[in-house]
Coordinates of C-alpha atoms and ligand atoms in Angstrom, one line a residue:
X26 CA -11.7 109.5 40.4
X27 CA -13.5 111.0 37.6
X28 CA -14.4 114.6 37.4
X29 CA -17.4 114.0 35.9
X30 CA -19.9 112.4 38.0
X31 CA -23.4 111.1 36.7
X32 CA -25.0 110.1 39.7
X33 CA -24.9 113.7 40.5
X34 CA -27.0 114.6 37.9
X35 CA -31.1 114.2 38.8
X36 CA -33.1 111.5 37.3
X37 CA -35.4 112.5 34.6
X38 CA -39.0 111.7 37.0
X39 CA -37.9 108.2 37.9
X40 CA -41.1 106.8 38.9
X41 CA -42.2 108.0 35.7
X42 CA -39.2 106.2 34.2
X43 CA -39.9 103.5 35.7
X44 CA -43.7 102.8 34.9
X45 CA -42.3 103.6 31.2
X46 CA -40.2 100.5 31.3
X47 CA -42.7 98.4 32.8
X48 CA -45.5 99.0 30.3
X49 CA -42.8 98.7 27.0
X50 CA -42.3 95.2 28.5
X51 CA -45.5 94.3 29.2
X52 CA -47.6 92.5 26.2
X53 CA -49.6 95.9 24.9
X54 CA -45.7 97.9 24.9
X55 CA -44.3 94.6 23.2
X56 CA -47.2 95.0 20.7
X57 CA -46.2 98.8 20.0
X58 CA -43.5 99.8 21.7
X59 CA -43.0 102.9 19.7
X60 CA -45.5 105.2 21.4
X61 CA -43.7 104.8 24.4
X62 CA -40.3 105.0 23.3
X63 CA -41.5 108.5 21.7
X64 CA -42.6 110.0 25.8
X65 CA -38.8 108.3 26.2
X66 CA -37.5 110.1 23.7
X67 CA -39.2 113.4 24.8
X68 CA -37.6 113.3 28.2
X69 CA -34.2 114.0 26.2
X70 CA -31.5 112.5 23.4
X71 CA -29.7 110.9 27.0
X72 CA -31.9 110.2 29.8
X73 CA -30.8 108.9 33.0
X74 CA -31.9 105.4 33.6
X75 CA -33.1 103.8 37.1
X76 CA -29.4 102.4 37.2
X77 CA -26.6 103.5 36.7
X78 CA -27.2 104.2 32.8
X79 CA -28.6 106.3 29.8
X80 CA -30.9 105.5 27.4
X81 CA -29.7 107.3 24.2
X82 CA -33.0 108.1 22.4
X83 CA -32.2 110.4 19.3
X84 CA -30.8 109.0 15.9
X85 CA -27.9 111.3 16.1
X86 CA -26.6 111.0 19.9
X87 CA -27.3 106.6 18.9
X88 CA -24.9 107.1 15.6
X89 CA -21.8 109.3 17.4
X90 CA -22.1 106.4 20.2
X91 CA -22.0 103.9 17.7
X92 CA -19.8 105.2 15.3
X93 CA -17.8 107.4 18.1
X94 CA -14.0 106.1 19.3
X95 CA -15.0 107.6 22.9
X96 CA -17.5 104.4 23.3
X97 CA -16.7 100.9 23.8
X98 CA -18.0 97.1 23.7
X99 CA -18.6 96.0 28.2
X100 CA -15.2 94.0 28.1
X101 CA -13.8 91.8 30.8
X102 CA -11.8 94.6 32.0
X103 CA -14.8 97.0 32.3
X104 CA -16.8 94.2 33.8
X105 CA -14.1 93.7 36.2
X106 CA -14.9 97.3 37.7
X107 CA -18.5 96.8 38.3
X108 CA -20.2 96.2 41.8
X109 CA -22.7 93.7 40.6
X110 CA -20.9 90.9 40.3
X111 CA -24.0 88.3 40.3
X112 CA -24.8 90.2 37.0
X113 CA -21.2 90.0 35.2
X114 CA -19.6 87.1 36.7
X115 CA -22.4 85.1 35.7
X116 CA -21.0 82.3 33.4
X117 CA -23.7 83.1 30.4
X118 CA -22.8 87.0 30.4
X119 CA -18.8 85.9 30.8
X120 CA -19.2 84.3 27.8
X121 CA -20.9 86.2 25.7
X122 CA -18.5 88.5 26.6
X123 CA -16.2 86.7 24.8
X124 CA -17.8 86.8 21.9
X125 CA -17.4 89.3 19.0
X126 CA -19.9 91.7 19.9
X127 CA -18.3 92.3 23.3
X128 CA -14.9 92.7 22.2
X129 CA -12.7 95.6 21.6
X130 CA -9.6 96.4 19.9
X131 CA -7.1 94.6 18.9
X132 CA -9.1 91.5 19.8
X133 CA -12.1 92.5 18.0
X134 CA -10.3 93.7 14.6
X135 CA -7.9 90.4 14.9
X136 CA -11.5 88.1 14.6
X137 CA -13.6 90.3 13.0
X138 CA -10.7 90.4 10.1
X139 CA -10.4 86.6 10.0
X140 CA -14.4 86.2 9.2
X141 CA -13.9 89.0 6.0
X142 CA -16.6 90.3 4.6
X143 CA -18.9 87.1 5.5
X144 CA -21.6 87.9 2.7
X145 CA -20.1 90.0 -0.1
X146 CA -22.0 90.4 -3.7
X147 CA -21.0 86.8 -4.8
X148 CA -21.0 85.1 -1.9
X149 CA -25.2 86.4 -1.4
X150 CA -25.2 85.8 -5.0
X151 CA -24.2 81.6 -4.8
X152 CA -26.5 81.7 -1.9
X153 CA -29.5 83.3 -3.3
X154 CA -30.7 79.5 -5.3
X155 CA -30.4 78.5 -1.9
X156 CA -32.4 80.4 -0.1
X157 CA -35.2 80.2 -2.6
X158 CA -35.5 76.6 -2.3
X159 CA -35.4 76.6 1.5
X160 CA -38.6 79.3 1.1
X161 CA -40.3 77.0 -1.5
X162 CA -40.3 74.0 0.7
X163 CA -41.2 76.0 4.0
X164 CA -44.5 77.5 2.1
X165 CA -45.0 74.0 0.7
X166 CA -45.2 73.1 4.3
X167 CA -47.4 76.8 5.2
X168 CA -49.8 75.7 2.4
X169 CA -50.2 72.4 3.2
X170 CA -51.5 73.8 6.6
X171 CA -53.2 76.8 5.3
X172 CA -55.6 73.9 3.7
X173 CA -57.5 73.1 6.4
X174 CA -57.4 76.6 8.0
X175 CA -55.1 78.7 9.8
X176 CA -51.4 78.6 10.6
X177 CA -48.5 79.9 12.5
X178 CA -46.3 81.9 10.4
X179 CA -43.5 81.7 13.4
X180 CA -43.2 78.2 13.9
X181 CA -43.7 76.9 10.5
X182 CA -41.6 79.9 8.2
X183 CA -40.6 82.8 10.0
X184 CA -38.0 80.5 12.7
X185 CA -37.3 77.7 10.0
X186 CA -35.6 80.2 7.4
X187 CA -33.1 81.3 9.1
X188 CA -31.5 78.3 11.0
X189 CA -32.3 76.2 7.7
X190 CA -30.0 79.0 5.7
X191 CA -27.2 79.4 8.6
X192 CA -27.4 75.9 8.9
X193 CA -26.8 74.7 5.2
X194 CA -24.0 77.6 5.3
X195 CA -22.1 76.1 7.9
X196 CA -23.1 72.4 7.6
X197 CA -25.3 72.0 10.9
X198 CA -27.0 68.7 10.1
X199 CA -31.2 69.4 10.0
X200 CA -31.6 67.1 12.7
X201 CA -30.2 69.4 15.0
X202 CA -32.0 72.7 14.6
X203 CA -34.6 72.2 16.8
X204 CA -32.2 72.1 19.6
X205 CA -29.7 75.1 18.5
X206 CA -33.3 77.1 18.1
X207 CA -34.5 76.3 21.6
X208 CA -31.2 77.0 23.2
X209 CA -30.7 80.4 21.6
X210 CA -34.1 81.3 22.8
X211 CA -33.0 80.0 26.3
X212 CA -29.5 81.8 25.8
X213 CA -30.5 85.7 25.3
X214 CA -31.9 86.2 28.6
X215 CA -28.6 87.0 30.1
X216 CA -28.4 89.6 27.8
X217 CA -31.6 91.6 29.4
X218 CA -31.3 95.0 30.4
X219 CA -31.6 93.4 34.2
X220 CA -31.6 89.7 34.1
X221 CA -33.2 88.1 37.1
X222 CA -31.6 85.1 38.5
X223 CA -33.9 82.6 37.4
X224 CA -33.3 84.4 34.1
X225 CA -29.7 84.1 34.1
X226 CA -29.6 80.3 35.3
X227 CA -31.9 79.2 32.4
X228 CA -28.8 81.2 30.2
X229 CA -26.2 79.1 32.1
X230 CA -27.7 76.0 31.0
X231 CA -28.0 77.4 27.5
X232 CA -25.1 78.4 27.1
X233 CA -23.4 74.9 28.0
X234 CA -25.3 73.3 25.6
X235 CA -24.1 76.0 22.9
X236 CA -20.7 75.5 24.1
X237 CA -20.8 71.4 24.1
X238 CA -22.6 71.6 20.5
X239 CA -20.3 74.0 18.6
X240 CA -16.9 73.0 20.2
X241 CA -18.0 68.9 19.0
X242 CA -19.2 71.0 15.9
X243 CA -15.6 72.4 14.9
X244 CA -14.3 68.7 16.1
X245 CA -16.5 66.9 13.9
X246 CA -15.1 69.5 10.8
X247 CA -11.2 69.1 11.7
X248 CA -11.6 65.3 11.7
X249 CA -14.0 65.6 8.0
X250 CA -13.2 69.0 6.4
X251 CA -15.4 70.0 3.8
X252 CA -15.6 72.7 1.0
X253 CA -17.6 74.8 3.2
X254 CA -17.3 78.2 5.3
X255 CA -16.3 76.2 8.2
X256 CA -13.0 74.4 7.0
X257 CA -12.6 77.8 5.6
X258 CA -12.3 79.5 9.0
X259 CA -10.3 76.5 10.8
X260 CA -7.2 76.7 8.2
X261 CA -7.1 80.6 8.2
X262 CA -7.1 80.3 12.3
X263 CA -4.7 77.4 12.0
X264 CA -2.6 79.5 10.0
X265 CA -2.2 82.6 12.5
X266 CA -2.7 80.7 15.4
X267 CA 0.1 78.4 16.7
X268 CA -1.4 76.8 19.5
X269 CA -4.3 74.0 18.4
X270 CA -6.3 74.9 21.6
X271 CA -6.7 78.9 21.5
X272 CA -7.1 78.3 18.0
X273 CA -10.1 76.1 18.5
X274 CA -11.6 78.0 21.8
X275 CA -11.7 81.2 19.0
X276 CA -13.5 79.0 16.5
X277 CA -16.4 78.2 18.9
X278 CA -16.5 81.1 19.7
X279 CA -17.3 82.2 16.4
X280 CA -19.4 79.3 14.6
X281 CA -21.3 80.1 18.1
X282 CA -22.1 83.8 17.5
X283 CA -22.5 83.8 13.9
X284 CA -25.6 81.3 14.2
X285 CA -27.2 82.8 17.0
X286 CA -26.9 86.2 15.9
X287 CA -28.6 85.4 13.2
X288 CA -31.1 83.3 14.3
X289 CA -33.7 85.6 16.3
X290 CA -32.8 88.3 15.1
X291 CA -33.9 87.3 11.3
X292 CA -36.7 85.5 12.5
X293 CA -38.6 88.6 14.1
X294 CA -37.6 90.5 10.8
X295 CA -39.5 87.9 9.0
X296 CA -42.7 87.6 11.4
X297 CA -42.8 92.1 11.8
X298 CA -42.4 92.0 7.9
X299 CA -45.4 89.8 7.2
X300 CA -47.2 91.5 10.3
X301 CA -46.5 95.2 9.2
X302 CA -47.6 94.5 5.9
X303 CA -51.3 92.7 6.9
X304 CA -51.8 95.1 8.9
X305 CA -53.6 97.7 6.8
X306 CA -56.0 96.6 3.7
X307 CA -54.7 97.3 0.5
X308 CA -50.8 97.5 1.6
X309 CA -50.5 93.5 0.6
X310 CA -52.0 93.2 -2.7
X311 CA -50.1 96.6 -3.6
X312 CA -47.4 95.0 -2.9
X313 CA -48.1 92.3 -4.9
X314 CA -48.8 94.7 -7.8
X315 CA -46.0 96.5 -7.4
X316 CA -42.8 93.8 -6.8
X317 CA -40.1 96.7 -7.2
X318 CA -40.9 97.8 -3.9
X319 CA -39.9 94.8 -2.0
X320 CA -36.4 95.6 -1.2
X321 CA -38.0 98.9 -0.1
X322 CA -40.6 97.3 2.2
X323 CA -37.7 95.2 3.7
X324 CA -35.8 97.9 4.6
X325 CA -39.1 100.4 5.9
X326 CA -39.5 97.2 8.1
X327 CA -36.4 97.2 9.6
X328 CA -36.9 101.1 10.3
X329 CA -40.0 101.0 11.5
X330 CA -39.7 97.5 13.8
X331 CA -36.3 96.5 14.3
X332 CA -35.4 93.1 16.0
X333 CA -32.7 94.6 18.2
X334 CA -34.2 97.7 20.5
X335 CA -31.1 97.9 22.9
X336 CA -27.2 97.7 22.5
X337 CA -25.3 98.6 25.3
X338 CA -21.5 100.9 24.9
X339 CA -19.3 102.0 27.7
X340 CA -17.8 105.6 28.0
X341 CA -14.2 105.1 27.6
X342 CA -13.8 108.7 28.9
X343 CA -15.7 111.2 30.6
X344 CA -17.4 113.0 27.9
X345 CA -19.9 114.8 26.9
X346 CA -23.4 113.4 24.4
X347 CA -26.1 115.5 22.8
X348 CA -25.0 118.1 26.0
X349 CA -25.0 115.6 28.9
X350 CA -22.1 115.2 30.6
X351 CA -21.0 111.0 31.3
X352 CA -18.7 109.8 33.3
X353 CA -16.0 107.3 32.1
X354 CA -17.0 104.2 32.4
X355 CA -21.0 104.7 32.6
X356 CA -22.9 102.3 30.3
X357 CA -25.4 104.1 27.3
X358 CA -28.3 102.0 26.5
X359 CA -28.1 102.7 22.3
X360 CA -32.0 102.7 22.0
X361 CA -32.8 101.4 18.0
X362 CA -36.0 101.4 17.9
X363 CA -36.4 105.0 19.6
X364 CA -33.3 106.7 16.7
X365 CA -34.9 105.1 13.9
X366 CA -38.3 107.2 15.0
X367 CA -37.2 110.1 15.6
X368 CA -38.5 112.8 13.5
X369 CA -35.7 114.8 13.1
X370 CA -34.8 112.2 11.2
X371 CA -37.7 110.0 9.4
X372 CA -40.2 112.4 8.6
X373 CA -43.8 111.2 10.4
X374 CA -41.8 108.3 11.7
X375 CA -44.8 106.4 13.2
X376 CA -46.1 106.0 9.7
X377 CA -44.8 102.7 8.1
X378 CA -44.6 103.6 4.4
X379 CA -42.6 101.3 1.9
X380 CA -41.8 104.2 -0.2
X381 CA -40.0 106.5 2.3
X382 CA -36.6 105.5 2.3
X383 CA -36.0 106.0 5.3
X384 CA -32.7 105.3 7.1
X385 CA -32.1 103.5 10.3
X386 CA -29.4 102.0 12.6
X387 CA -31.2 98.3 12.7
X388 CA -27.7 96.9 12.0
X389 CA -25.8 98.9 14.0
X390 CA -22.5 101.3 12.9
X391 CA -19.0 101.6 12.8
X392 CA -16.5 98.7 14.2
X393 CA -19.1 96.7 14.9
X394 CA -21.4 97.1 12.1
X395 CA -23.8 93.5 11.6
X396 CA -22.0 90.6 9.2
X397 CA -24.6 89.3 8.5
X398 CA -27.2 92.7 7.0
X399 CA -26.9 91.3 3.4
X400 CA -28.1 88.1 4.0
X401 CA -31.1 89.1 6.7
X402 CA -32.0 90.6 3.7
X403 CA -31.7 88.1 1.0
X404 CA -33.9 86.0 3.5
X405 CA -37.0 88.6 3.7
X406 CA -36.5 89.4 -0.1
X407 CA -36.8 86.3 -1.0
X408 CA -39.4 84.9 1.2
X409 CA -41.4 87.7 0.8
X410 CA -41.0 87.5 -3.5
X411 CA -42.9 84.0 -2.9
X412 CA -45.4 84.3 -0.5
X413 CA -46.8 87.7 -2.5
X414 CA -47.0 85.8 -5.3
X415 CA -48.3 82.7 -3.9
X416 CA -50.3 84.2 -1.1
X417 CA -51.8 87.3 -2.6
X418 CA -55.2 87.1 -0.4
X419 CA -53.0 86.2 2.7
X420 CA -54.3 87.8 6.3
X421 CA -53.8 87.8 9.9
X422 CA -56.0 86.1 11.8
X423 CA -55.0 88.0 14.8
X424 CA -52.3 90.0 16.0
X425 CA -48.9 89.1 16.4
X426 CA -47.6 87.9 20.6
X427 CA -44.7 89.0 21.5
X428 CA -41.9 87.5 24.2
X429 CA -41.7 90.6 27.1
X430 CA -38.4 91.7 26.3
X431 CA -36.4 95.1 26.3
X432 CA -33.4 94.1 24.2
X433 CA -34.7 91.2 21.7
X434 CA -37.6 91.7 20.4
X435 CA -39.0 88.0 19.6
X436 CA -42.6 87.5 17.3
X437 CA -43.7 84.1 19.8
X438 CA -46.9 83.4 17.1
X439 CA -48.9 85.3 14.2
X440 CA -51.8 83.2 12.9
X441 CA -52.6 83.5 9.3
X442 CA -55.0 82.6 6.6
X443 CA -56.4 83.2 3.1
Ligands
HEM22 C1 -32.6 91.2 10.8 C2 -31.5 90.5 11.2 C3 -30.4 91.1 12.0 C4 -30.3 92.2 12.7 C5 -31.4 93.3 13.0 C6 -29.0 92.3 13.2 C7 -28.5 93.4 14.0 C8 -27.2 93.5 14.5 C9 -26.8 94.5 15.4 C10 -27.6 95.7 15.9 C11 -25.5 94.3 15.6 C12 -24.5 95.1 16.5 C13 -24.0 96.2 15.7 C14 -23.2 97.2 16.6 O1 -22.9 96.9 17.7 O2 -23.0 98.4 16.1 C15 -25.1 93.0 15.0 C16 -23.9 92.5 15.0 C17 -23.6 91.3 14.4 N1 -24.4 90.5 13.6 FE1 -26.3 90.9 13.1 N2 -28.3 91.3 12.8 C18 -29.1 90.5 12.0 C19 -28.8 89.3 11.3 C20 -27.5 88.8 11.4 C21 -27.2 87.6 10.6 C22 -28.1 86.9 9.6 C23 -25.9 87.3 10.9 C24 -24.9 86.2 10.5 C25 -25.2 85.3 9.6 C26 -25.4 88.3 11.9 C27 -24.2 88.4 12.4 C28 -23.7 89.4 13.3 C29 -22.4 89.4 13.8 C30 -21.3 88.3 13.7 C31 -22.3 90.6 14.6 C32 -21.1 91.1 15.4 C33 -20.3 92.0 14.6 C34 -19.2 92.7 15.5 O3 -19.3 92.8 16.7 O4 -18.1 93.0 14.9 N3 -26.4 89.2 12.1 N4 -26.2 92.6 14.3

């Protein structure tokens, strides 16, 4: 029994709570979230949720739990301890629980080790050609409809990039992106704050197809290897790995997570960063005046808007965070979008100014710090380089929609024009 004990602890107004949550999902909150996570944030650095749960507001109570060896990744075992087993027995959540975001030591360092550092200098470097002919041939394609009047930046650039960059990584024939993009979408329901069950069979059927495509994916490379990241990962797991089977489960596993963790996720980067900067006159064409502030206007985008508002840790002990005592085993809703606002932190954080540098925690911390940061941000560089200079009287025709989600954030359309 532990001798701390949450529940004991009042709620912070729950109703209140509770109407917060309901407006940040609805399409307004979705469309700026960020007054509302700042009243979150000024009921406290740890708030009790409705459920069993904190929201972690404040950048430095998000870093400790991020960076902190007291927190830990939901794992089987932890999930084995829960009441709410419709949630956690649920075959989408079990397997994304496999996955490398939900695993902990030694597991977790044993995979995480055999990717390496996924997209050092030279490997972002032989990639970089790459990418820029993927983003010439997608504006090709946003020019060709921007001639007879307005497009959708989503469908046509902002959800191609990515899957055509992942997909030319790993050798995912084009034919099939369509499909993997569909069933990501379909997949990250069961990883809601509180999935419904309609919500979490649409992620069961998901995540089947995910698990039929990349486990005939790693098939189809064993029986043709190539000279490509792929092959790459099936020898190294072939060499540490005696039995064929494990060996191959683990390499689903991973060709699986790798794409669709970077699939949304860069998208909505893409779709805020074009967004954000059309939103004010003037910010666009300065832009395009002054090109060395493009890696800056990346990264002030992922402050200001990041694709990811909500990762979940477990206490591993009881403990104690920003003065609030937590039970072992009580889950902390690590609140992105709320830290990378706070002003303790980014001066005037509500501002969106290219030439703050700011910092944020978009891509996480410690163990489990995101593989794939370097090349989110070759994609927005380099997309944004081009359209700027082929673009430079681009608008919005209206404002961005927005999927009603807590954890995901997801850009569903954002007409443009010249
Ligand atoms: C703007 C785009 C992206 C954002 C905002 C993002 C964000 C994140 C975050 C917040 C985490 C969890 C970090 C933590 O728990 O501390 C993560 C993990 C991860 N990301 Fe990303 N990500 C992006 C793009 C990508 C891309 C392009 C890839 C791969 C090509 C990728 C691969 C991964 C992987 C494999 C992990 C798991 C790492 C681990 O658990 O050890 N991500 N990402």
């Amino acid at each position: 029994m532990s001798a701390i004990c949450g529940t004991d602890r009042p709620p912070v107004d729950r109703r209140a709570l509770i109407s917060l949550l309901k407006r940040l999902k609805s399409p307004e909150g979705q469309a700026d979230p960020y007054p509302l996570l700042a009243d979150l944030r000024s009921m406290g650095d740890v708030v009790r949720a409705p459920w069993d749960a904190y929201f972690v507001t404040g950048f430095d109570a998000c870093s400790e739990v991020l960076r902190g060896r007291n927190w830990l990744a939901p794992d089987f075992a932890w999930q084995e301890r829960q009441a709410d087993t419709e949630r956690w027995e649920a075959v989408a959540t079990q397997e994304m629980t496999k996955t490398l975001s939900r695993l902990n030591a030694p597991e977790h360092t044993c995979q995480r080790r055999s990717l390496g550092n996924l997209f050092d200098r030279s490997t972002i470097a032989r990639l970089t050609p790459l990418v820029e002919e993927h983003v010439t041939r997608l504006l090709d394609e946003l020019a060709g409809k921007l001639r007879w009047g307005e497009a959708d930046l989503v469908s046509t650039v902002s959800e191609q990039l990515p899957i055509s960059t992942i997909g030319s990584w790993l050798g995912i024939p084009p034919e099939d992106y369509a499909h993997i993009l569909e069933i990501t979408h379909n997949q990250v329901h069961a990883q809601e704050l509180l999935p419904t069950k309609k919500q979490l069979a649409v992620s069961a059927e998901a995540t089947a197809h995910l698990r039929s495509y990349f486990t005939e994916l790693v098939k189809q490379r064993r029986a043709n290897p190539g000279n490509d990241v792929l092959t790459g990962w099936i020898h190294t797991w072939d060499a540490q790995e005696p039995d064929r089977e494990a060996a191959d489960e683990i390499l689903y596993r991973l060709t699986m997570f790798v794409t669709i963790a970077s699939l949304e996720t860069t998208a909505t980067l893409l779709s805020a960063m074009v967004e954000l900067l059309l939103k004010e006159p003037g910010r666009w064409a300065w832009l395009g005046e002054n090109p060395g502030y493009i890696d800056a206007a990346v990264d002030e985008v992922l402050r200001y808007d990041p694709p990811i508002h909500i990762n979940t840790r477990i206490a591993a002990d009881d403990t104690v965070l920003a003065g609030v005592p937590i039970a072992k085993d009580s889950m902390v809703h690590v609140m992105y979008g709320a830290a990378n606002h706070d002003p303790r932190r980014n001066e005037d954080p509500d501002s969106f100014d290219v030439r703050r540098s700011g910092t944020h925690l978009t891509f996480g911390g410690g163990v489990h710090y995101c593989l794939g940061a370097a090349l989110a941000r070759l994609e927005a560089r380099t997309l944004l380089t081009q359209l700027l200079k082929r673009f430079p009287t681009l608008r919005a025709v209206a404002p961005a929609d927005y999927a009603s989600r807590l954890v995901f954030r997801r850009v569903t359309s954002l007409s443009v024009a010249t």
